[in-house]
mmCIF file of C-alpha atoms in Angstrom:
data_model
loop_
_atom_site.group_PDB
_atom_site.id
_atom_site.type_symbol
_atom_site.label_atom_id
_atom_site.label_comp_id
_atom_site.label_asym_id
_atom_site.label_seq_id
_atom_site.Cartn_x
_atom_site.Cartn_y
_atom_site.Cartn_z
ATOM 1 C CA MET A 18 150.161 74.081 113.958
ATOM 2 C CA ASP A 19 146.994 72.981 112.176
ATOM 3 C CA THR A 20 144.647 72.283 115.070
ATOM 4 C CA GLU A 21 141.815 71.285 112.719
ATOM 5 C CA LEU A 22 143.844 68.389 111.327
ATOM 6 C CA GLY A 23 145.030 67.293 114.768
ATOM 7 C CA ASP A 24 141.558 67.537 116.286
ATOM 8 C CA PHE A 25 140.073 65.542 113.435
ATOM 9 C CA LEU A 26 142.661 62.755 113.673
ATOM 10 C CA ARG A 27 142.315 62.559 117.443
ATOM 11 C CA SER A 28 138.527 62.396 117.192
ATOM 12 C CA ARG A 29 138.787 59.456 114.792
ATOM 13 C CA ARG A 30 141.394 57.647 116.919
ATOM 14 C CA ALA A 31 139.124 58.069 119.941
ATOM 15 C CA ARG A 32 136.192 56.244 118.367
ATOM 16 C CA LEU A 33 138.187 53.065 117.595
ATOM 17 C CA ARG A 34 138.559 50.172 120.030
ATOM 18 C CA PRO A 35 141.916 48.344 120.099
ATOM 19 C CA GLY A 36 140.343 44.919 120.582
ATOM 20 C CA GLU A 37 138.197 45.294 117.479
ATOM 21 C CA LEU A 38 141.318 45.959 115.410
ATOM 22 C CA GLY A 39 143.392 43.134 116.827
ATOM 23 C CA VAL A 40 145.580 45.495 118.841
ATOM 24 C CA ALA A 41 146.705 44.138 122.213
ATOM 25 C CA SER A 42 145.837 46.498 125.065
ATOM 26 C CA TYR A 43 148.113 46.798 128.077
ATOM 27 C CA GLY A 44 147.355 48.798 131.199
ATOM 28 C CA SER A 45 144.798 51.524 131.703
ATOM 29 C CA ARG A 46 144.193 54.229 129.100
ATOM 30 C CA ARG A 47 143.878 57.869 129.989
ATOM 31 C CA VAL A 48 141.818 58.560 126.863
ATOM 32 C CA PRO A 49 139.575 56.266 124.804
ATOM 33 C CA GLY A 50 140.553 54.796 121.476
ATOM 34 C CA LEU A 51 143.865 54.062 119.828
ATOM 35 C CA ARG A 52 147.162 55.536 120.945
ATOM 36 C CA ARG A 53 149.315 57.324 118.390
ATOM 37 C CA GLU A 54 151.827 54.503 118.269
ATOM 38 C CA GLU A 55 149.068 51.950 117.684
ATOM 39 C CA LEU A 56 147.588 53.951 114.823
ATOM 40 C CA ALA A 57 151.037 54.438 113.298
ATOM 41 C CA GLN A 58 151.673 50.702 113.472
ATOM 42 C CA LEU A 59 148.368 49.908 111.767
ATOM 43 C CA ALA A 60 149.114 52.472 109.043
ATOM 44 C CA GLY A 61 152.672 51.209 108.550
ATOM 45 C CA ILE A 62 154.370 54.544 109.268
ATOM 46 C CA SER A 63 156.681 55.744 112.019
ATOM 47 C CA VAL A 64 155.285 57.162 115.228
ATOM 48 C CA THR A 65 157.420 60.281 114.771
ATOM 49 C CA TYR A 66 156.033 60.910 111.294
ATOM 50 C CA TYR A 67 152.441 60.394 112.396
ATOM 51 C CA THR A 68 152.929 62.659 115.419
ATOM 52 C CA ARG A 69 154.277 65.426 113.190
ATOM 53 C CA LEU A 70 151.298 64.998 110.899
ATOM 54 C CA GLU A 71 148.821 65.176 113.785
ATOM 55 C CA GLN A 72 150.549 68.334 114.984
ATOM 56 C CA GLY A 73 150.244 69.907 111.542
ATOM 57 C CA GLN A 74 154.005 69.977 110.960
ATOM 58 C CA SER A 75 154.051 68.006 107.711
ATOM 59 C CA GLN A 76 152.403 69.566 104.642
ATOM 60 C CA ASN A 77 153.720 67.296 101.890
ATOM 61 C CA VAL A 78 151.993 64.053 102.724
ATOM 62 C CA SER A 79 151.901 61.438 99.982
ATOM 63 C CA GLU A 80 148.712 59.834 98.712
ATOM 64 C CA ASP A 81 149.953 56.449 99.922
ATOM 65 C CA VAL A 82 150.396 57.687 103.491
ATOM 66 C CA LEU A 83 146.984 59.354 103.537
ATOM 67 C CA ASP A 84 145.397 56.197 102.139
ATOM 68 C CA ALA A 85 147.099 54.117 104.833
ATOM 69 C CA ILE A 86 145.931 56.439 107.620
ATOM 70 C CA ALA A 87 142.389 56.514 106.222
ATOM 71 C CA ARG A 88 142.291 52.711 106.162
ATOM 72 C CA ALA A 89 143.714 52.436 109.683
ATOM 73 C CA LEU A 90 141.149 54.921 110.989
ATOM 74 C CA ARG A 91 138.368 53.243 108.994
ATOM 75 C CA LEU A 92 137.329 56.506 107.386
ATOM 76 C CA ASP A 93 134.496 56.587 104.884
ATOM 77 C CA ASP A 94 134.753 58.409 101.541
ATOM 78 C CA ASP A 95 133.637 61.785 102.903
ATOM 79 C CA GLU A 96 135.984 61.566 105.876
ATOM 80 C CA SER A 97 138.892 60.551 103.628
ATOM 81 C CA ALA A 98 138.271 63.557 101.386
ATOM 82 C CA HIS A 99 138.129 65.789 104.466
ATOM 83 C CA LEU A 100 141.441 64.350 105.701
ATOM 84 C CA ARG A 101 143.073 65.338 102.412
ATOM 85 C CA ASP A 102 141.681 68.863 102.605
ATOM 86 C CA LEU A 103 143.085 69.326 106.095
ATOM 87 C CA ALA A 104 146.426 67.625 105.435
ATOM 88 C CA ARG A 105 147.315 69.781 102.433
ATOM 89 C CA PRO A 106 146.785 73.436 103.317
ATOM 90 C CA SER A 107 149.219 74.543 100.624
ATOM 91 C CA ARG A 108 146.814 73.245 97.979
ATOM 92 C CA ARG A 109 143.841 75.176 99.276
ATOM 93 C CA ARG A 110 142.801 78.129 97.185
ATOM 94 C CA ARG A 111 143.107 81.404 99.103
ATOM 95 C CA GLN A 112 140.588 84.196 98.747
ATOM 96 C CA ALA A 113 141.887 87.746 98.563
ATOM 97 C CA ALA A 114 138.884 89.109 100.440
ATOM 98 C CA PRO A 115 135.334 87.959 101.159
ATOM 99 C CA ARG A 116 132.736 89.482 98.883
ATOM 100 C CA ALA A 117 128.977 89.706 98.879
ATOM 101 C CA GLU A 118 127.506 87.068 96.587
ATOM 102 C CA SER A 119 124.340 86.893 94.559
ATOM 103 C CA ALA A 120 122.623 84.317 92.410
ATOM 104 C CA ARG A 121 123.152 84.551 88.687
ATOM 105 C CA PRO A 122 120.014 85.830 86.931
ATOM 106 C CA GLY A 123 119.779 82.566 85.021
ATOM 107 C CA THR A 124 119.852 80.566 88.266
ATOM 108 C CA ALA A 125 117.095 82.683 89.797
ATOM 109 C CA GLN A 126 115.038 82.348 86.618
ATOM 110 C CA LEU A 127 115.525 78.586 86.597
ATOM 111 C CA ILE A 128 114.274 77.987 90.133
ATOM 112 C CA ALA A 129 111.392 80.431 89.659
ATOM 113 C CA ALA A 130 110.215 78.342 86.699
ATOM 114 C CA MET A 131 110.107 75.097 88.693
ATOM 115 C CA GLU A 132 106.572 73.901 89.468
ATOM 116 C CA GLY A 133 105.785 71.506 92.297
ATOM 117 C CA VAL A 134 109.385 71.732 93.509
ATOM 118 C CA ALA A 135 110.565 73.859 96.417
ATOM 119 C CA ALA A 136 113.920 75.271 95.285
ATOM 120 C CA VAL A 137 116.589 77.379 96.972
ATOM 121 C CA ALA A 138 119.819 78.766 95.512
ATOM 122 C CA MET A 139 122.543 79.133 98.135
ATOM 123 C CA ASP A 140 126.261 79.702 98.450
ATOM 124 C CA ARG A 141 128.707 77.331 100.119
ATOM 125 C CA ARG A 142 127.928 78.859 103.543
ATOM 126 C CA SER A 143 124.201 78.082 103.034
ATOM 127 C CA ASP A 144 123.294 81.753 102.690
ATOM 128 C CA VAL A 145 120.061 81.896 100.679
ATOM 129 C CA LEU A 146 120.708 83.775 97.437
ATOM 130 C CA ALA A 147 117.281 83.156 95.893
ATOM 131 C CA TRP A 148 114.273 80.900 96.284
ATOM 132 C CA ASN A 149 111.077 80.251 94.399
ATOM 133 C CA ALA A 150 107.694 80.907 95.988
ATOM 134 C CA LEU A 151 107.286 77.295 97.096
ATOM 135 C CA GLY A 152 110.786 77.186 98.562
ATOM 136 C CA HIS A 153 110.065 80.330 100.551
ATOM 137 C CA ARG A 154 106.730 79.030 101.842
ATOM 138 C CA LEU A 155 108.210 75.659 102.785
ATOM 139 C CA LEU A 156 111.316 76.848 104.617
ATOM 140 C CA ALA A 157 110.708 80.398 105.779
ATOM 141 C CA GLY A 158 107.175 81.641 105.347
ATOM 142 C CA HIS A 159 107.661 83.806 108.443
ATOM 143 C CA LEU A 160 110.326 85.861 106.640
ATOM 144 C CA PRO A 161 109.777 88.392 103.837
ATOM 145 C CA GLU A 162 109.970 86.715 100.443
ATOM 146 C CA ASP A 163 112.499 89.281 99.214
ATOM 147 C CA SER A 164 114.885 88.800 102.157
ATOM 148 C CA PRO A 165 117.563 87.008 100.038
ATOM 149 C CA ALA A 166 117.911 90.104 97.843
ATOM 150 C CA SER A 167 120.157 91.977 100.289
ATOM 151 C CA PRO A 168 123.195 90.671 102.210
ATOM 152 C CA ALA A 169 121.905 92.536 105.285
ATOM 153 C CA THR A 170 118.665 90.513 105.411
ATOM 154 C CA ARG A 171 119.796 87.336 103.666
ATOM 155 C CA PRO A 172 118.785 84.177 105.609
ATOM 156 C CA ASN A 173 121.327 81.472 106.375
ATOM 157 C CA LEU A 174 119.855 77.980 106.586
ATOM 158 C CA THR A 175 122.273 76.757 109.262
ATOM 159 C CA ARG A 176 121.840 79.844 111.439
ATOM 160 C CA MET A 177 118.066 79.516 111.133
ATOM 161 C CA LEU A 178 118.185 75.840 112.066
ATOM 162 C CA PHE A 179 119.927 76.530 115.372
ATOM 163 C CA LEU A 180 118.812 80.048 116.303
ATOM 164 C CA ASP A 181 115.362 80.558 114.775
ATOM 165 C CA GLU A 182 112.485 79.023 116.747
ATOM 166 C CA HIS A 183 110.209 78.836 113.698
ATOM 167 C CA THR A 184 112.796 76.827 111.764
ATOM 168 C CA ARG A 185 113.528 74.579 114.727
ATOM 169 C CA ALA A 186 109.830 73.678 114.944
ATOM 170 C CA LEU A 187 109.676 73.083 111.178
ATOM 171 C CA TYR A 188 111.721 69.873 111.246
ATOM 172 C CA ALA A 189 109.951 66.840 112.673
ATOM 173 C CA HIS A 190 113.335 65.166 113.296
ATOM 174 C CA TRP A 191 115.319 68.225 114.330
ATOM 175 C CA ASP A 192 118.178 66.286 115.938
ATOM 176 C CA ASP A 193 118.864 64.400 112.709
ATOM 177 C CA GLU A 194 118.710 67.593 110.681
ATOM 178 C CA ALA A 195 121.094 69.343 113.083
ATOM 179 C CA LYS A 196 123.672 66.541 112.825
ATOM 180 C CA ARG A 197 123.418 66.523 109.048
ATOM 181 C CA SER A 198 123.794 70.296 108.850
ATOM 182 C CA VAL A 199 126.908 70.419 111.050
ATOM 183 C CA ALA A 200 128.514 67.478 109.239
ATOM 184 C CA SER A 201 127.996 69.210 105.897
ATOM 185 C CA LEU A 202 129.380 72.501 107.230
ATOM 186 C CA ARG A 203 132.495 70.696 108.526
ATOM 187 C CA LEU A 204 133.189 69.408 105.042
ATOM 188 C CA VAL A 205 132.856 72.906 103.570
ATOM 189 C CA ALA A 206 135.066 74.440 106.273
ATOM 190 C CA GLY A 207 137.811 71.940 105.482
ATOM 191 C CA ARG A 208 137.740 72.939 101.809
ATOM 192 C CA HIS A 209 137.666 76.688 102.454
ATOM 193 C CA PRO A 210 139.717 77.438 105.596
ATOM 194 C CA ASP A 211 140.353 81.053 104.537
ATOM 195 C CA ASP A 212 136.686 82.030 104.206
ATOM 196 C CA ARG A 213 136.335 84.711 106.892
ATOM 197 C CA HIS A 214 132.540 84.904 106.609
ATOM 198 C CA LEU A 215 132.310 81.149 107.117
ATOM 199 C CA ALA A 216 134.601 81.329 110.170
ATOM 200 C CA GLU A 217 132.449 84.138 111.598
ATOM 201 C CA LEU A 218 129.301 82.070 111.104
ATOM 202 C CA ILE A 219 130.838 79.068 112.882
ATOM 203 C CA GLY A 220 132.072 81.270 115.726
ATOM 204 C CA GLU A 221 128.668 82.888 116.137
ATOM 205 C CA LEU A 222 126.880 79.535 116.273
ATOM 206 C CA CYS A 223 129.391 78.063 118.735
ATOM 207 C CA VAL A 224 128.770 81.016 121.071
ATOM 208 C CA LYS A 225 125.000 81.260 120.709
ATOM 209 C CA SER A 226 124.038 77.576 120.467
ATOM 210 C CA ASP A 227 125.261 74.908 122.875
ATOM 211 C CA GLY A 228 123.740 72.307 120.566
ATOM 212 C CA PHE A 229 125.806 73.489 117.631
ATOM 213 C CA ALA A 230 128.983 73.770 119.720
ATOM 214 C CA GLY A 231 128.575 70.218 121.019
ATOM 215 C CA LEU A 232 128.061 68.778 117.548
ATOM 216 C CA TRP A 233 130.906 70.828 116.044
ATOM 217 C CA ALA A 234 133.343 69.491 118.655
ATOM 218 C CA ARG A 235 132.684 65.923 117.485
ATOM 219 C CA HIS A 236 134.060 66.680 113.993
ATOM 220 C CA PRO A 237 131.251 64.997 112.004
ATOM 221 C CA VAL A 238 131.794 64.932 108.240
ATOM 222 C CA LEU A 239 129.153 64.118 105.632
ATOM 223 C CA ASN A 240 128.442 65.175 102.053
ATOM 224 C CA CYS A 241 124.668 65.690 102.202
ATOM 225 C CA ALA A 242 123.741 65.688 98.517
ATOM 226 C CA PHE A 243 120.428 63.812 98.684
ATOM 227 C CA GLY A 244 118.075 62.085 101.063
ATOM 228 C CA VAL A 245 114.765 62.461 102.861
ATOM 229 C CA LYS A 246 113.647 65.161 105.272
ATOM 230 C CA TYR A 247 110.584 65.246 107.493
ATOM 231 C CA PHE A 248 108.712 68.487 108.079
ATOM 232 C CA ALA A 249 106.022 69.570 110.521
ATOM 233 C CA HIS A 250 104.823 72.579 108.569
ATOM 234 C CA PRO A 251 102.567 75.099 110.363
ATOM 235 C CA ARG A 252 100.310 75.454 107.322
ATOM 236 C CA VAL A 253 100.072 71.995 105.720
ATOM 237 C CA GLY A 254 101.204 69.637 108.496
ATOM 238 C CA ARG A 255 103.533 66.649 108.148
ATOM 239 C CA LEU A 256 105.504 66.150 104.952
ATOM 240 C CA GLU A 257 108.052 63.568 103.863
ATOM 241 C CA LEU A 258 110.100 65.113 101.060
ATOM 242 C CA GLN A 259 113.057 63.963 99.003
ATOM 243 C CA PHE A 260 115.862 66.469 98.594
ATOM 244 C CA GLU A 261 118.651 66.821 96.055
ATOM 245 C CA VAL A 262 121.547 69.286 96.087
ATOM 246 C CA VAL A 263 123.026 70.200 92.706
ATOM 247 C CA GLN A 264 126.374 71.995 92.442
ATOM 248 C CA LEU A 265 126.423 74.622 89.698
ATOM 249 C CA PRO A 266 129.060 73.925 87.024
ATOM 250 C CA ASP A 267 131.138 77.079 87.572
ATOM 251 C CA ASP A 268 133.615 78.334 90.163
ATOM 252 C CA SER A 269 131.025 80.053 92.368
ATOM 253 C CA ALA A 270 130.443 77.048 94.688
ATOM 254 C CA HIS A 271 126.735 77.926 94.494
ATOM 255 C CA ARG A 272 124.220 75.123 94.892
ATOM 256 C CA ILE A 273 120.535 74.520 94.267
ATOM 257 C CA LEU A 274 118.620 72.672 96.975
ATOM 258 C CA MET A 275 115.399 71.094 95.717
ATOM 259 C CA TYR A 276 112.562 69.395 97.601
ATOM 260 C CA SER A 277 110.013 67.183 95.867
ATOM 261 C CA ALA A 278 107.319 64.720 96.872
ATOM 262 C CA GLU A 279 106.671 61.233 95.593
ATOM 263 C CA PRO A 280 103.734 61.315 93.131
ATOM 264 C CA GLY A 281 100.400 60.298 94.572
ATOM 265 C CA THR A 282 101.400 60.779 98.200
ATOM 266 C CA PRO A 283 99.861 63.070 100.831
ATOM 267 C CA ALA A 284 103.108 65.055 100.691
ATOM 268 C CA GLU A 285 102.515 65.845 97.004
ATOM 269 C CA ALA A 286 99.029 67.094 97.819
ATOM 270 C CA ALA A 287 100.452 69.157 100.686
ATOM 271 C CA LEU A 288 103.040 70.748 98.392
ATOM 272 C CA ARG A 289 100.300 71.649 95.908
ATOM 273 C CA LEU A 290 98.313 73.263 98.704
ATOM 274 C CA LEU A 291 101.392 75.109 99.915
ATOM 275 C CA GLY A 292 101.908 76.424 96.394
ATOM 276 C CA ARG A 293 98.621 78.315 96.546
ATOM 277 C CA PRO A 294 98.641 81.813 98.084
ATOM 278 C CA SER A 295 97.484 81.920 101.693
ATOM 279 C CA ALA A 296 94.404 83.866 102.734
ATOM 280 C CA GLN A 297 96.628 86.708 103.941
ATOM 281 C CA GLU A 298 98.532 86.767 100.653
ATOM 282 C CA ARG A 299 95.251 86.902 98.733
ATOM 283 C CA ALA A 300 94.032 89.709 100.978
ATOM 284 C CA ASP A 301 97.232 91.654 100.335
ATOM 285 C CA LEU A 302 96.409 91.627 96.616
ATOM 286 C CA SER A 303 93.916 94.495 96.485
ATOM 287 C CA ILE A 304 91.157 94.876 93.867
ATOM 288 C CA PRO A 305 92.930 97.766 92.055
ATOM 289 C CA ASP A 306 96.026 95.571 91.772
ATOM 290 C CA VAL A 307 93.988 92.791 90.203
ATOM 291 C CA VAL A 308 92.352 95.163 87.732
ATOM 292 C CA GLU A 309 95.693 96.717 86.781
ATOM 293 C CA ARG A 310 97.256 93.297 86.274
ATOM 294 C CA SER A 311 94.296 92.218 84.126
ATOM 295 C CA HIS A 312 94.771 95.239 81.860
ATOM 296 C CA ARG A 313 98.502 94.538 81.523
ATOM 297 C CA GLU A 314 97.847 90.951 80.484
ATOM 298 C CA ARG A 315 95.428 91.938 77.680
#
């Protein structure tokens, strides 16, 4: 039985109100939302068929049936795509075994060359595979800059958001960021149900963070490819930054997350300031190092 599919369908039935859909309501309801038979009627399918689908007992669902259920449940585009991922487990690509991942050298070189843009290369689980100096200073200045180099020390943006106090304080609107993060992770989990590392991450967060567990139980789904985020950075203060997520055109499922500021805004000035080495970083660069570097550059 596919509990993910059943839980998702039940969560979407629960948020609908019969009166708003023109469904007559008789008697008291033990649970909120539409009953199975009401949803089946709206979708134009039999109650038996829908029940089997909700119980994960039907793996060859037609596009027409999925479209009808999505319309009846009033799913948006991201939720409809998630429904298809869950309803067709036979079409999901299985992984033989999880493997440690790393950014391609060209990807790391690309983000290192970006100026005025905080950039992070990450895998589908949001493990940081590489970042440029500005990306490191914006998101995790309290961690060593070389931490993405090894799987043992590699940061995970979702884990940091819920379990790292520095990261929690970084986001001015933490609640919004938490909802967005969980909704994005739900979408990824639906596409890759056999990813053991991803399942372990979700299990860890459900155990260690009540906030994550509560959000995860609501089955939010959202493809977070762009938008605005608000930071309360310990070094440069408040920033309003636009973000874009670009999927790399290969089969790695790696992504590049980029933050930029609107030209002429205080946020742009703050990013420029953040791009300069801190006093501690300048102090760590000793005089012999500077002299040696000068000789190498001649």
